[in-house]
Every structure is written in structure tokens, then in C-alpha cells.
Coordinates of C-alpha atoms in Angstrom, one line a residue:
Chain V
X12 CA 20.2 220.3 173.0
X13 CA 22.8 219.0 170.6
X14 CA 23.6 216.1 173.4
X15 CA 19.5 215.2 173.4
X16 CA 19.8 214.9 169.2
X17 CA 22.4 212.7 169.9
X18 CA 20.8 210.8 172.2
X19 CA 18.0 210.7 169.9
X20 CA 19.6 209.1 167.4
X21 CA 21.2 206.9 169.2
X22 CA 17.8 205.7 169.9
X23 CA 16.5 205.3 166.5
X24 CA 19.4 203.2 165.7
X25 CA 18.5 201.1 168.5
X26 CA 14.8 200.3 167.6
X27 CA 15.9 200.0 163.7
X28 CA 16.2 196.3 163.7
X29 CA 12.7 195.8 165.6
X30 CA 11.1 198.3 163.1
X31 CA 12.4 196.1 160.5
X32 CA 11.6 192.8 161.9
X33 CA 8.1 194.2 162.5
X34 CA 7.3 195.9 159.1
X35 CA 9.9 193.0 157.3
X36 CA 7.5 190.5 158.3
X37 CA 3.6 193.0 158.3
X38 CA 4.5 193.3 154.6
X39 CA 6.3 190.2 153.3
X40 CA 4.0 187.2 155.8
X41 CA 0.7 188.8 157.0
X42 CA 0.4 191.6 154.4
X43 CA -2.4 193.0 156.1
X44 CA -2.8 197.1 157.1
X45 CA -1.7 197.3 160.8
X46 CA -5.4 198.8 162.2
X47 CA -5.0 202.7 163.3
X48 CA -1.8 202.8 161.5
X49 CA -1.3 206.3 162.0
X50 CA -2.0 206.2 165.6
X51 CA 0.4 203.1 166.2
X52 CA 3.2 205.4 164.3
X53 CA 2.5 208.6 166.1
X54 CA 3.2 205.8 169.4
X55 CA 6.2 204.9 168.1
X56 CA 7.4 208.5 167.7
X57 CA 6.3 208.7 171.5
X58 CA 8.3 206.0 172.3
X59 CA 11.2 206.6 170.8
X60 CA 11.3 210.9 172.0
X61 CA 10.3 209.9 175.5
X62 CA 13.1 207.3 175.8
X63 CA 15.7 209.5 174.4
X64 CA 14.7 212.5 177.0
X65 CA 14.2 209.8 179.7
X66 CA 18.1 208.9 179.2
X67 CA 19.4 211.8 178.8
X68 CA 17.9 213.2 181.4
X69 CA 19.7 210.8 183.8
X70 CA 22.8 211.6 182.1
X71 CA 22.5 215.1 182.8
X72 CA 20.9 214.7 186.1
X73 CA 21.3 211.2 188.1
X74 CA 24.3 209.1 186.7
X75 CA 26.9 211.8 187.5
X76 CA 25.7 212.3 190.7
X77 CA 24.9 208.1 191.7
X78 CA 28.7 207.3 190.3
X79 CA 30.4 210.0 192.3
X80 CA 28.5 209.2 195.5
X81 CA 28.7 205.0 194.4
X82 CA 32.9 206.4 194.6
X83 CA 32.4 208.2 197.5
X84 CA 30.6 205.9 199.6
X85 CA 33.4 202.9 199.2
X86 CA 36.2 205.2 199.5
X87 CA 38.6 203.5 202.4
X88 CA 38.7 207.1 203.4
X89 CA 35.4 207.2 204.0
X90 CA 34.9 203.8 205.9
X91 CA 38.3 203.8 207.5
X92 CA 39.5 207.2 208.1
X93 CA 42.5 206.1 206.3
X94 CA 43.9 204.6 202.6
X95 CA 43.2 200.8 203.6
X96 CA 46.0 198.3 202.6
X97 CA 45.8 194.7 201.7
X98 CA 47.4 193.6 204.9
X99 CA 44.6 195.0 206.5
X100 CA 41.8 192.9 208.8
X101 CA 38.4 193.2 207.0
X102 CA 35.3 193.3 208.4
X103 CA 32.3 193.6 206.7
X104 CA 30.5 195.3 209.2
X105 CA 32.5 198.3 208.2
X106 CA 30.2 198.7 205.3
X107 CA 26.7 199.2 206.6
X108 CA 26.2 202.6 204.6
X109 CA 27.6 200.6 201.3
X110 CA 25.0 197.9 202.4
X111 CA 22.2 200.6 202.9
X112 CA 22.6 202.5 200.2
X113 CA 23.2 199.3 197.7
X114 CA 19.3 198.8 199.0
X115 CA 17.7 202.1 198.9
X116 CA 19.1 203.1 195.5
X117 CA 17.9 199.3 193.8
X118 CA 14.5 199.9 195.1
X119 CA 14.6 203.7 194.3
X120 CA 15.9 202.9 190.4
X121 CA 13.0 200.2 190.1
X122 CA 10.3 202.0 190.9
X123 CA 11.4 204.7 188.1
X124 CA 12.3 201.5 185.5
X125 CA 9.9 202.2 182.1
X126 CA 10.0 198.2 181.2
X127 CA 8.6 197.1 185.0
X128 CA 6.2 199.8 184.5
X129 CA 4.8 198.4 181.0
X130 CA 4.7 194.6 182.5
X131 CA 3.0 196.1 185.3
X132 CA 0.6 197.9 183.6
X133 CA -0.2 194.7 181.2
X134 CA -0.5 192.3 184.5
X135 CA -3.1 195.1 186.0
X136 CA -4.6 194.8 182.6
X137 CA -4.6 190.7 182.0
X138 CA -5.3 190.1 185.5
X139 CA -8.3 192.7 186.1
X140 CA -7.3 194.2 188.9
X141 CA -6.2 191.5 190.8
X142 CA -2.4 192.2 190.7
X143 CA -1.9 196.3 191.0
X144 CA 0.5 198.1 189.2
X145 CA 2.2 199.2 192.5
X146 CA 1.5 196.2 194.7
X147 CA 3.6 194.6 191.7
X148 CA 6.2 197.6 191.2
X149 CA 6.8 197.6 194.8
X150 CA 7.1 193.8 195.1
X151 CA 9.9 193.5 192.5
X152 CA 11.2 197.0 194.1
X153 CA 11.8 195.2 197.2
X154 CA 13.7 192.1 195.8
X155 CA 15.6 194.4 193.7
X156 CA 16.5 196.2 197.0
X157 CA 17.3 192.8 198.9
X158 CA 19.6 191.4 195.7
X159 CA 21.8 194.6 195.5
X160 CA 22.6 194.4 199.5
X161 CA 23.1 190.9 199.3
X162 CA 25.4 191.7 196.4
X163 CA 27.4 194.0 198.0
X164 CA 27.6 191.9 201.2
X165 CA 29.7 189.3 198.7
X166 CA 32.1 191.9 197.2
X167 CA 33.1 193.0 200.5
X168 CA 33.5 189.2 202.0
X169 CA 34.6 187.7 198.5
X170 CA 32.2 184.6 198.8
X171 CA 31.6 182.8 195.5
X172 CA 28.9 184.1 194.1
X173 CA 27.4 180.5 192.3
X174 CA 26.9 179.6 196.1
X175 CA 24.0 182.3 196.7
X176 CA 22.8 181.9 193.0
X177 CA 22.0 178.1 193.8
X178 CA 20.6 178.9 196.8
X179 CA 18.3 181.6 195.4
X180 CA 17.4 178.8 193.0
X181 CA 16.5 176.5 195.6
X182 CA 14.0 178.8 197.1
X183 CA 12.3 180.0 193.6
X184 CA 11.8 176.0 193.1
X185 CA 10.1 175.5 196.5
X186 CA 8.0 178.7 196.1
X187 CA 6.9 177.4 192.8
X188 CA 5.4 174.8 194.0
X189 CA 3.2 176.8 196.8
X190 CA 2.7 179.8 194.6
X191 CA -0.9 180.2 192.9
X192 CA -0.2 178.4 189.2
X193 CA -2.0 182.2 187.7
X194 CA 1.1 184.2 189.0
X195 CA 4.5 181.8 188.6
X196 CA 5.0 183.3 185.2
X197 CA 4.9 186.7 186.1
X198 CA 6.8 186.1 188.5
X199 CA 9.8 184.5 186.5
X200 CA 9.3 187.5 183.9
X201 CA 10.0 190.4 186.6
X202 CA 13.4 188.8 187.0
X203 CA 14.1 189.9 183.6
X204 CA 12.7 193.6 183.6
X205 CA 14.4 195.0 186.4
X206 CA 17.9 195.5 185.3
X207 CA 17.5 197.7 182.2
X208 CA 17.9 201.7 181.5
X209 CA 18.3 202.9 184.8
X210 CA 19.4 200.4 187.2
X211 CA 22.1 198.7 185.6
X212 CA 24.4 202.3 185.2
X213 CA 24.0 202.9 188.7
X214 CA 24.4 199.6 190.6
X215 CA 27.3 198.8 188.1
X216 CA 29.8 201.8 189.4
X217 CA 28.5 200.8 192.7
X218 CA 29.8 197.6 192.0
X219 CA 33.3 198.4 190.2
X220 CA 33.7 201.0 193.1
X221 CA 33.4 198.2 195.3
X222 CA 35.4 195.7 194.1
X223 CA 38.6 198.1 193.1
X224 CA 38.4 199.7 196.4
X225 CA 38.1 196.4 199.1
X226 CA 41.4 195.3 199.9
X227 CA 41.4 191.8 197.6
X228 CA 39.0 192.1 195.2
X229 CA 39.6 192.4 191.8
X230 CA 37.3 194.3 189.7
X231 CA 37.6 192.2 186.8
X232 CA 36.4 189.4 188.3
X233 CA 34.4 190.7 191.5
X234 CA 32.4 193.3 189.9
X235 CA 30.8 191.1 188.0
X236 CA 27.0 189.5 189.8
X237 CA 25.5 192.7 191.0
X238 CA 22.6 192.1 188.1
X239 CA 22.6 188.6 188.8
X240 CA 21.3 189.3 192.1
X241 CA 18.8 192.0 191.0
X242 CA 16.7 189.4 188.8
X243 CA 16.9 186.7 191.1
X244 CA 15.5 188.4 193.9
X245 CA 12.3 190.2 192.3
X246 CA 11.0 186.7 191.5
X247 CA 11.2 185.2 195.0
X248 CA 9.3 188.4 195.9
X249 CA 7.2 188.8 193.5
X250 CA 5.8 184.6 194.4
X251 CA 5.8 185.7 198.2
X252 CA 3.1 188.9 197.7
X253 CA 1.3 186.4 195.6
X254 CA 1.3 184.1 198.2
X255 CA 0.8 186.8 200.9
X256 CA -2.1 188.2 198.6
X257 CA -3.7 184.7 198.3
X258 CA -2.9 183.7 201.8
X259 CA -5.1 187.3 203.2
X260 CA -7.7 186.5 200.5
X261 CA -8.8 183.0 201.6
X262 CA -8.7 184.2 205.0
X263 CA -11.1 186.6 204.4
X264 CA -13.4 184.2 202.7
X265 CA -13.0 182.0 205.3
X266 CA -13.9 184.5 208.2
X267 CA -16.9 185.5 206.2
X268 CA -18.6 182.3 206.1
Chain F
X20 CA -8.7 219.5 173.7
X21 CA -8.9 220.4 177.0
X22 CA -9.3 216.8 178.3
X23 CA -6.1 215.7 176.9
X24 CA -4.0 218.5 178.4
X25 CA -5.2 217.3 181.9
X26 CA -4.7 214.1 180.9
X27 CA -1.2 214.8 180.3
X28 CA -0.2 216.6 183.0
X29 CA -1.9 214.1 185.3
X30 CA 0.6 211.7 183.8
X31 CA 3.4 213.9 184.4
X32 CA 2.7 213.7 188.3
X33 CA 2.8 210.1 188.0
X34 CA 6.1 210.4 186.4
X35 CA 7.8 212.9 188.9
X36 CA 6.2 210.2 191.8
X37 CA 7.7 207.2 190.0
X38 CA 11.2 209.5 190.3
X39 CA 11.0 211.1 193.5
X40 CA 12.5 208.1 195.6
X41 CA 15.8 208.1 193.6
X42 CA 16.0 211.9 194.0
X43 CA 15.1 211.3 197.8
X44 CA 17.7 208.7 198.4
X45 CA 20.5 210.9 196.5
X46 CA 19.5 213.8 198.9
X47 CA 19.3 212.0 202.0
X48 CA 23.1 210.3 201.2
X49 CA 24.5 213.2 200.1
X50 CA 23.1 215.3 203.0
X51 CA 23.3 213.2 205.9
X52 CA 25.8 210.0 205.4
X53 CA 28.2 211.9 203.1
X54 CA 27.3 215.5 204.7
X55 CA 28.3 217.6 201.1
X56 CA 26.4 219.8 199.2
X57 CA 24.2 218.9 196.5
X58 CA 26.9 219.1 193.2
X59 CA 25.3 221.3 190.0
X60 CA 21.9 221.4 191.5
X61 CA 20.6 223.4 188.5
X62 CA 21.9 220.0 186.0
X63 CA 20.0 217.6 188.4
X64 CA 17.2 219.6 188.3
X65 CA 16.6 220.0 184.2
X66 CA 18.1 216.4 183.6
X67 CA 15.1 215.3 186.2
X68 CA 12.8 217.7 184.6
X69 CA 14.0 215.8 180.9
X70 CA 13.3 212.0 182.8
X71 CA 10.2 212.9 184.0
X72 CA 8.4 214.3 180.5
X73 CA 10.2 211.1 179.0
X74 CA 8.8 209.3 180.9
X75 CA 5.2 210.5 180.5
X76 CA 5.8 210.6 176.8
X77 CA 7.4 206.9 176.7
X78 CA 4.0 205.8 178.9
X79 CA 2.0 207.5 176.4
X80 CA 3.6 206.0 173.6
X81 CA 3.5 202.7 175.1
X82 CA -0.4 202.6 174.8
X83 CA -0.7 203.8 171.7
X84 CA 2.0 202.2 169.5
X85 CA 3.7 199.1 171.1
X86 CA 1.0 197.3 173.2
X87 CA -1.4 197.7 169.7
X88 CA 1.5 196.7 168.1
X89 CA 2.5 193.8 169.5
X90 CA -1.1 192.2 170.2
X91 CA -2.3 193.1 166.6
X92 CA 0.7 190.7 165.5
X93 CA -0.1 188.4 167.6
X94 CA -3.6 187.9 166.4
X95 CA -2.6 188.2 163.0
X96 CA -0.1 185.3 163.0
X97 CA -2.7 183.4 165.0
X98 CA -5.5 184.2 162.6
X99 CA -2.4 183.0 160.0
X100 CA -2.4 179.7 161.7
X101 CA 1.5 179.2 160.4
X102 CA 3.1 178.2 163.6
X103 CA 6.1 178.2 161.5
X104 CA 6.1 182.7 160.1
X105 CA 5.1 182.9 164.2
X106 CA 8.5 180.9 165.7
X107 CA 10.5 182.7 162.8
X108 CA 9.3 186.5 163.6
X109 CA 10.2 185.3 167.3
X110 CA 13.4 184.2 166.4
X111 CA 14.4 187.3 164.4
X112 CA 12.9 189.7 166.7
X113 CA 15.1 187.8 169.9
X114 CA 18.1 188.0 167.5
X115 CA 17.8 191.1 165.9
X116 CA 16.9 193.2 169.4
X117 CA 19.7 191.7 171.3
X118 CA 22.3 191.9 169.2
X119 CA 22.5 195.7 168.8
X120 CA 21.8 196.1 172.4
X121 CA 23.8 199.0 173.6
X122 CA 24.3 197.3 177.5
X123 CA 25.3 193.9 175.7
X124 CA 27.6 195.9 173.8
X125 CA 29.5 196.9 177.1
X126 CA 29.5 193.4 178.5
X127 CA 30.9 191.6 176.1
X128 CA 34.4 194.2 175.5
X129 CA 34.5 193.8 179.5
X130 CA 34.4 190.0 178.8
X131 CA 37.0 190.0 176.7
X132 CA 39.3 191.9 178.6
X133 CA 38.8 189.2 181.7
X134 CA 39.3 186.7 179.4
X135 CA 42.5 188.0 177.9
X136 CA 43.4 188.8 181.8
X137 CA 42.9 185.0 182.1
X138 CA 45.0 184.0 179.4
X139 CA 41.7 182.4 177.4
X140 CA 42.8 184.1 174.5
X141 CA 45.7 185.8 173.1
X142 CA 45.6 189.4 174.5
X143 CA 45.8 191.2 171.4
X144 CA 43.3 193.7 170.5
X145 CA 42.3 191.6 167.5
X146 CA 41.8 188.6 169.4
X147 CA 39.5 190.4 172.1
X148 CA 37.1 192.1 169.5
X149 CA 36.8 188.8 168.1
X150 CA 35.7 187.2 171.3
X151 CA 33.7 190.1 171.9
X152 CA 31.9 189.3 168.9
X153 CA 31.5 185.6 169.2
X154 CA 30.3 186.6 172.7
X155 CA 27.7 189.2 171.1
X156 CA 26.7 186.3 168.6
X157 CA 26.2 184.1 171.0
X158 CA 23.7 186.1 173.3
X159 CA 21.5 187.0 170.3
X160 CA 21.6 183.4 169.4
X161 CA 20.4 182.5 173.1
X162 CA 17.5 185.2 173.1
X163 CA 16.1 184.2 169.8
X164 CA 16.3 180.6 171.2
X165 CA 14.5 181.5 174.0
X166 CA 11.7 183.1 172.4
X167 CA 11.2 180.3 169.8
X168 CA 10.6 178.0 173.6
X169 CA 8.6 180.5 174.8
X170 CA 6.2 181.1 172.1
X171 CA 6.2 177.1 171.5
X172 CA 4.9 176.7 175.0
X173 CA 2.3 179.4 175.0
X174 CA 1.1 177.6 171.5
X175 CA 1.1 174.1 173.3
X176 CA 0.1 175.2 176.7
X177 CA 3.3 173.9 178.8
X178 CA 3.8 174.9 181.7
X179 CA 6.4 176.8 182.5
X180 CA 7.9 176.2 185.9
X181 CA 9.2 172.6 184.7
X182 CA 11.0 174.6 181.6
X183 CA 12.6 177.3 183.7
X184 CA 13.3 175.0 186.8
X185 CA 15.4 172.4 183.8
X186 CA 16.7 175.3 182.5
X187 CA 18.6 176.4 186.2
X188 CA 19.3 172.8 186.7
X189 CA 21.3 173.1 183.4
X190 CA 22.6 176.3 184.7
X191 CA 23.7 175.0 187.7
X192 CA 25.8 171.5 186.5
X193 CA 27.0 174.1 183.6
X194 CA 28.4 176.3 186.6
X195 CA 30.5 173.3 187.8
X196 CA 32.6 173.1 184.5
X197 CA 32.4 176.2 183.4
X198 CA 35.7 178.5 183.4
X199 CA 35.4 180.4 186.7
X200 CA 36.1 183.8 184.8
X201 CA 32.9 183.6 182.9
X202 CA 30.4 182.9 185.5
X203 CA 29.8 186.2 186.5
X204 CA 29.8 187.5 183.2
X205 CA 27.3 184.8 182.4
X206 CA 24.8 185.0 185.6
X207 CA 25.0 188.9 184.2
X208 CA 24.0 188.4 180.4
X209 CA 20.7 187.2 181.7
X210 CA 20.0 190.5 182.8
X211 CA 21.0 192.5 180.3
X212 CA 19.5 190.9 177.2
X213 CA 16.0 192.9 177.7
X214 CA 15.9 196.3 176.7
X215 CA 12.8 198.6 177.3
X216 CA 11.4 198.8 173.7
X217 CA 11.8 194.8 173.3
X218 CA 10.1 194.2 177.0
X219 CA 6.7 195.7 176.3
X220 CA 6.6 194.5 172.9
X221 CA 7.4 191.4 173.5
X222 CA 4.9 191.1 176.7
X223 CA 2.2 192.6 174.5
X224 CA 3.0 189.6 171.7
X225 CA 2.7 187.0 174.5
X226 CA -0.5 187.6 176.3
X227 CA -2.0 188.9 172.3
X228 CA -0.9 185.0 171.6
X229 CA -2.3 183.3 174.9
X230 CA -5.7 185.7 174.5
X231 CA -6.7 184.4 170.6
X232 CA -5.4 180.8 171.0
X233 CA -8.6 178.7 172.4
X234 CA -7.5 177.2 175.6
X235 CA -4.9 179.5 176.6
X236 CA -5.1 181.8 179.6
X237 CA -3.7 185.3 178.9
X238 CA -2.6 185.8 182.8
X239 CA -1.3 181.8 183.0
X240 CA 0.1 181.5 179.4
X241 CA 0.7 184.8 178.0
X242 CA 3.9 186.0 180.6
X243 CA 7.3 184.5 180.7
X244 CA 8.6 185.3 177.4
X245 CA 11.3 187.3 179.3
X246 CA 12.1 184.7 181.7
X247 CA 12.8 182.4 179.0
X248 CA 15.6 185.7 177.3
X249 CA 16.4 185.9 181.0
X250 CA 17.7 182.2 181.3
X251 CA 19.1 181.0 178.0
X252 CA 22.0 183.5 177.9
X253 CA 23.2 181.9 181.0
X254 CA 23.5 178.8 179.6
X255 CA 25.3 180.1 176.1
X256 CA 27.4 182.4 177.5
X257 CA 29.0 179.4 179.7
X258 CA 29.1 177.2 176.4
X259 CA 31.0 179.6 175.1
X260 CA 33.3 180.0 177.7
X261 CA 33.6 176.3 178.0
X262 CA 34.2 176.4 174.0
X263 CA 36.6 178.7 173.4
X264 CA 38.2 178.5 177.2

């Protein structure tokens, strides 16, 4: 109880500056009654209660739990049978559970990420129907899924990680240019909303376990790239259900004529 | 009365469905790969008992106070017709979110310890909070940036794959002469810069923008404020780096 008070003002201190910003600037430039004021407020209080039980909730419940397993998981112990050592022949086939569960818990954390939710709900909203909540949640889910593997494939072999980045560009480009024009934006916003309350705890011990425990990797400088990954990926998924979407619906239309 | 009750503990089945694959995955690893019992089962089943009426509360919330929120704004600064009150609330709510963002926080002390690791900078505690800082600085800078571009284009109706495809070209010549230390740290900032009380606000801001300006499509126009805090970071952060490197 006294933990969840602290939480809770941990949270109010958070959303201080944007409650000034916002009432700074509704009193000072538009000086204009907010309409339903009271309703708005009683929101905010919402808001700010539901966020402070959501987090410490996965205190209490899922970070201890997802770190210890994260530690678990890349233990040489575990992979090897034995304490590995840097002279030691690497292969990074050896890590197929890291690889696995790198994919299962990013796709697991996104579906339960409040921010993806609220785009999600707005796109459902803007684009009346046409682009689900879930067809969208599970969209970014999967590339969230794809860019945490991928990520841990490159702590374990120790590849530069500006190579895949490029490369990830690359394809967003040429997807942008065969994506429907209504989608591209939403599609560069998901990269942004993935890695917020809940994935970025959990995929960064997964990461730092990683890099401290492979035989050559640093932590300071391997550990790093996991997120990277996470909002790279979402966007080339999100463009390729569009496309998929778009690709089923003129077929349709086509087959009906 | 009675409406709103069901209404509420529908929502609370979506929120226990929206957490069930994380507490799936944990069992199934825990059970079968790792083959250990399931540590404190009575904490992971009250702290997912806590996520799961945030949740609902947070999605409740999000309806009623920062979706109006934000699109009320919007058309108020549109009604305003002062492009100028509009790019600086954008500035200041880019700057002022990010800079006491808890996750950013944490990135930039881990920053400065690489970078005193890396001989950068002096590895004195002084010298690494001050780095931290400029680093901090230097983020909120970025965001606000970015949210200045993005609510210019949605005003002028640019289109935005030309702006984010420069800005990963910049990205990528900036990754060629940047220190190599920093480029992870920087390929991360992107995705930290976006915490969940500025994401829906600031989504509900852009498509309340692209909906009362004439010409503007809300679904075409109003996204992609994020991507824009997504991308400039990158850029800063690997300035920096190259500054003070």
C-alpha cells in the first residue's frame, strides 16, 4: 500500500510538466473554459491512478519474475552445462530458447502496452473501421517479436548493429513506396509506441543478461540496440498488413465484378 | 448505475486478455524450458490483479480526459489561427515531457558511464552527471524539435515519408562519424523519448489538428507526430557525441 502511494506520486510528478504546459498555455493563449471540464479532470485522475497501479503492479508481479528468468535463461549453465570461458567456440545456435523467448515475451509485452493501445484505439476511430484495434496491436506485436529475436541474434554473434539498422531502413523506404499513402504514417508512429512502460524493463535485463553473460560481449557497449530493434520492426509490419489488407481487398473487388 | 458497472467489468476482461499472453509466456518458460516452480505465486497474482484494474482505469481515463484534451486544444489553437502559440505549445510540451522522463533519466547515467569507460570524458562523478545532463538536454531539445516539424507539416500538408526517409538518411551518414560508443545509446533514445501519458495526447492533438484544418486528412495527416520524437533524438544524441567526443 505504502509502495502504490509511492508509485503514485511518482506519477504525479511525472505528468506535472504536461499539466502545466497544458493549463500554462488554456489560461495564458486560448483563455477559453476547456468544455466538460470536470469530466476531462475526473479523466486525468483516471489516468494518472490507473498508471500508477498498472506499474506497480508489474513491479510486484512481472519485472521480478521476467529479470530472473531474462538471468536464468542466458546463464552458461543453463546453455552449456558448464561456466563458459572466453577461449571458448561460440555458436549461436546454442541460444534458440534466448532466441525464443526474446520473441514471445516482445510480442507478449506489446499486446499489454497502454500507449499502442490508445494509437490503436484512435486509428480504429480516424480510420472507421478500416484498421482494427487488434489487426493493428497484433501487427506491431509481431515486429516487436521479430526485432527482439533479431536483437538477440546480434548480442550473441557480436555483429555491428548500424549494419541491420541500415538495412531495416532500406526496406521501410521500399515499402513506402508500395504502401497505401492513408497508412505510411501510422505506420512510422507504431515505431515509436512500442517500447514504453512495459517492454523496455523486460527486454533491457534480457539484454544486459545477454551481453555480460556471452563470452566477449561487453555490456556497456553490447547491451545497448535491443529498443532500437523493437521500433524498427513494428513499422515494416505494420506497412506489410497494410499491404496484405489492401492486397485481399482489391482482390475481392476484383473477383466480384 | 447499473450500466456502468457492466461496463466496467466488461473492460476489466479486456484488460486481463490484453495480459494473459505475458503471464502465458512466463508459465510456459518457467514450467517447461526452465522446469522450476512458479516463485511467489501469491505476489504475481495481486501485482497482476493491480495491472489489470490499471489498466481498465488508465483506458477509461484515456477517453474521458486526454483524447478530449488533446483535440479540444487542437481546435482551439486552430480556431486561434496563430500558427505561432500552436509550434510554441508543441515545443514546450516535446521539451517539457521528455526531459523529466523517468526511462531517459536511466539512459543518459548509463551513457555517461560508457562514455567515461571510453575515455570521452574525465571519469569523475562530476564530469559524468554533467554529461548526463547535456545528454538529458539534448533529447528534450530533439523532441520538442520534432514536434515543431511535425505540427508544421500537418499545418502545410507535407508529406511525411520524404521527411522521415531525409531524416534516416541523416541518420545514417551521422552513423559513419559518429563515436562508435554512442550509437547504440543513440539508435536507443529514439525509443525511449515517448512515454504513455505524452503518446495519447499527443496523437489526440495531431489528428484534432489534421480534422479542423480544411484540406487535411485526419487518417493521412493527423499521425506521425511520434515518428517525428522517434527520429530526431537519433540525430542529437550523435551530435552530441560527435560534440563533446
Amino acid at each position: 500500500m505504502l509502495n502504490l502511494l509511492h508509485t503514485l506520486s511518482d506519477t504525479i510528478f511525472d505528468v506535472l510538466p504536461i499539466v502545466v504546459i497544458i493549463f500554462g498555455f488554456q489560461f495564458l493563449v486560448i483563455r477559453r473554459q476547456i468544455p466538460h471540464l470536470g469530466r476531462v479532470l475526473l479523466g486525468f485522475v483516471y489516468v494518472l491512478l490507473g498508471l500508477a497501479l498498472f506499474l506497480d503492479g508489474l513491479e510486484i508481479a512481472l519485472f521480478p519474475i521476467g529479470k530472473l528468468m531474462a538471468q536464468q535463461l542466458t546463464d552458461p549453465v543453463f546453455i552449456y552445462g558448464k561456466i563458459a570461458d572466453v577461449a571458448m567456440t561460440l555458436h549461436w545456435q546454442d541460444y534458440m530458447y534466448v532466441y525464443l523467448f526474446a520473441a514471445s515475451i516482445g510480442f507478449a509485452t506489446t499486446i499489454a502496452e497502454p500507449s499502442l493501445l490508445a494509437v490503436a484505439i484512435k486509428a480504429q476511430e480516424v480510420s472507421g473501421g478500416a484498421i482494427g484495434v487488434w489487426g493493428l496491436r497484433i501487427a506491431v506485436a509481431i515486429g516487436v517479436a521479430l526485432g527482439i529475436a533479431l536483437g538477440t541474434f546480434r548480442i550473441v554473434t557480436g555483429t555491428p548493429l548500424h549494419y541491420y539498422i541500415m538495412v531495416g531502413y532500406i526496406i521501410v523506404m521500399l515499402q513506402t513506396i508500395f504502401t497505401p499513402k492513408t497508412i505510411i504514417a501510422l505506420a512510422y508512429d507504431s515505431g515509436g509506441v512500442t517500447t514504453s512502460t512495459v517492454t523496455v524493463p523486460m527486454v533491457a535485463a534480457l539484454g544486459l543478461g545477454l551481453a555480460s553473460t556471452v563470452p566477449g560481449r561487453s555490456p556497456l557497449l553490447d547491451g545497448f540496440g535491443l529498443i532500437a530493434f523493437a521500433s524498427l520492426f513494428p513499422m515494416i509490419t505494420v506497412m506489410g498488413y497494410a499491404q496484405i489488407s489492401h492486397w485481399r481487398a482489391t482482390r475481392a473487388l476484383k473477383k466480384s465484378q | 448505475m447499473k450500466d456502468s458497472l457492466l461496463h466496467f467489468i466488461h473492460s476489466l476482461f479486456e484488460s486481463l486478455r490484453d495480459l494473459l499472453p505475458i503471464l502465458l509466456v512466463i508459465a510456459f518458460f518457467q514450467l517447461v524450458i526452465l522446469q522450476q516452480p512458479i516463485p511467489n505465486l501469491g505476489e504475481l497474482l495481486y501485482g497482476s490483479f493491480l495491472v489489470v484494474l490499471g489498466l481498465t482505469l488508465f483506458v477509461q481515463g484515456l477517453e474521458m480526459g486526454l483524447f478530449p484534451l488533446g483535440e479540444s486544444m487542437a481546435y482551439a489553437f486552430a480556431r486561434k489561427g496563430s500558427v505561432l502559440w500552436l509550434l510554441a505549445f508543441a515545443f514546450a510540451l516535446g521539451f517539457g515531457t521528455t526531459i523529466a522522463e523517468p526511462a531517459l533519466i536511466a539512459v543518459a547515467e548509463e551513457a555517461s558511464k560508457v562514455a567515461a569507460a571510453h575515455g570521452a570524458i574525465e571519469n569523475s562523478l562530476q564530469a559524468m552527471e554533467a554529461y548526463a545532463d547535456g545528454l538529458r538536454y539534448t533529447v528534450a531539445l530533439s523532441v520538442g524539435i520534432a514536434l515543431v516539424i511535425g505540427v508544421l507539416r500537418i499545418v502545410f500538408g507535407w508529406a511525411i515519408q520524404y521527411l522521415i526517409i531525409g531524416g534516416y538518411f541523416g541518420v545514417v551518414v551521422m552513423t559513419a562519424f559518429a563515436p562508435e560508443e554512442i550509437i547504440g545509446i543513440a539508435y536507443d533514445s529514439g525509443g525511449v523519448t515517448t512515454s504513455t501519458i505524452t503518446v495519447p495526447l499527443v496523437t489526440a492533438l495531431g489528428v484534432g489538428l489534421a480534422s479542423s484544418i480544411k484540406g487535411r486528412n485526419p487518417m493521412t495527416d493527423g499521425f506521425g507526430l511520434i515518428a517525428f520524437a522517434s527520429l530526431t533524438p537519433m540525430m542529437f544524441v550523435m551530435g552530441y557525441g560527435m560534440v563533446i567526443g
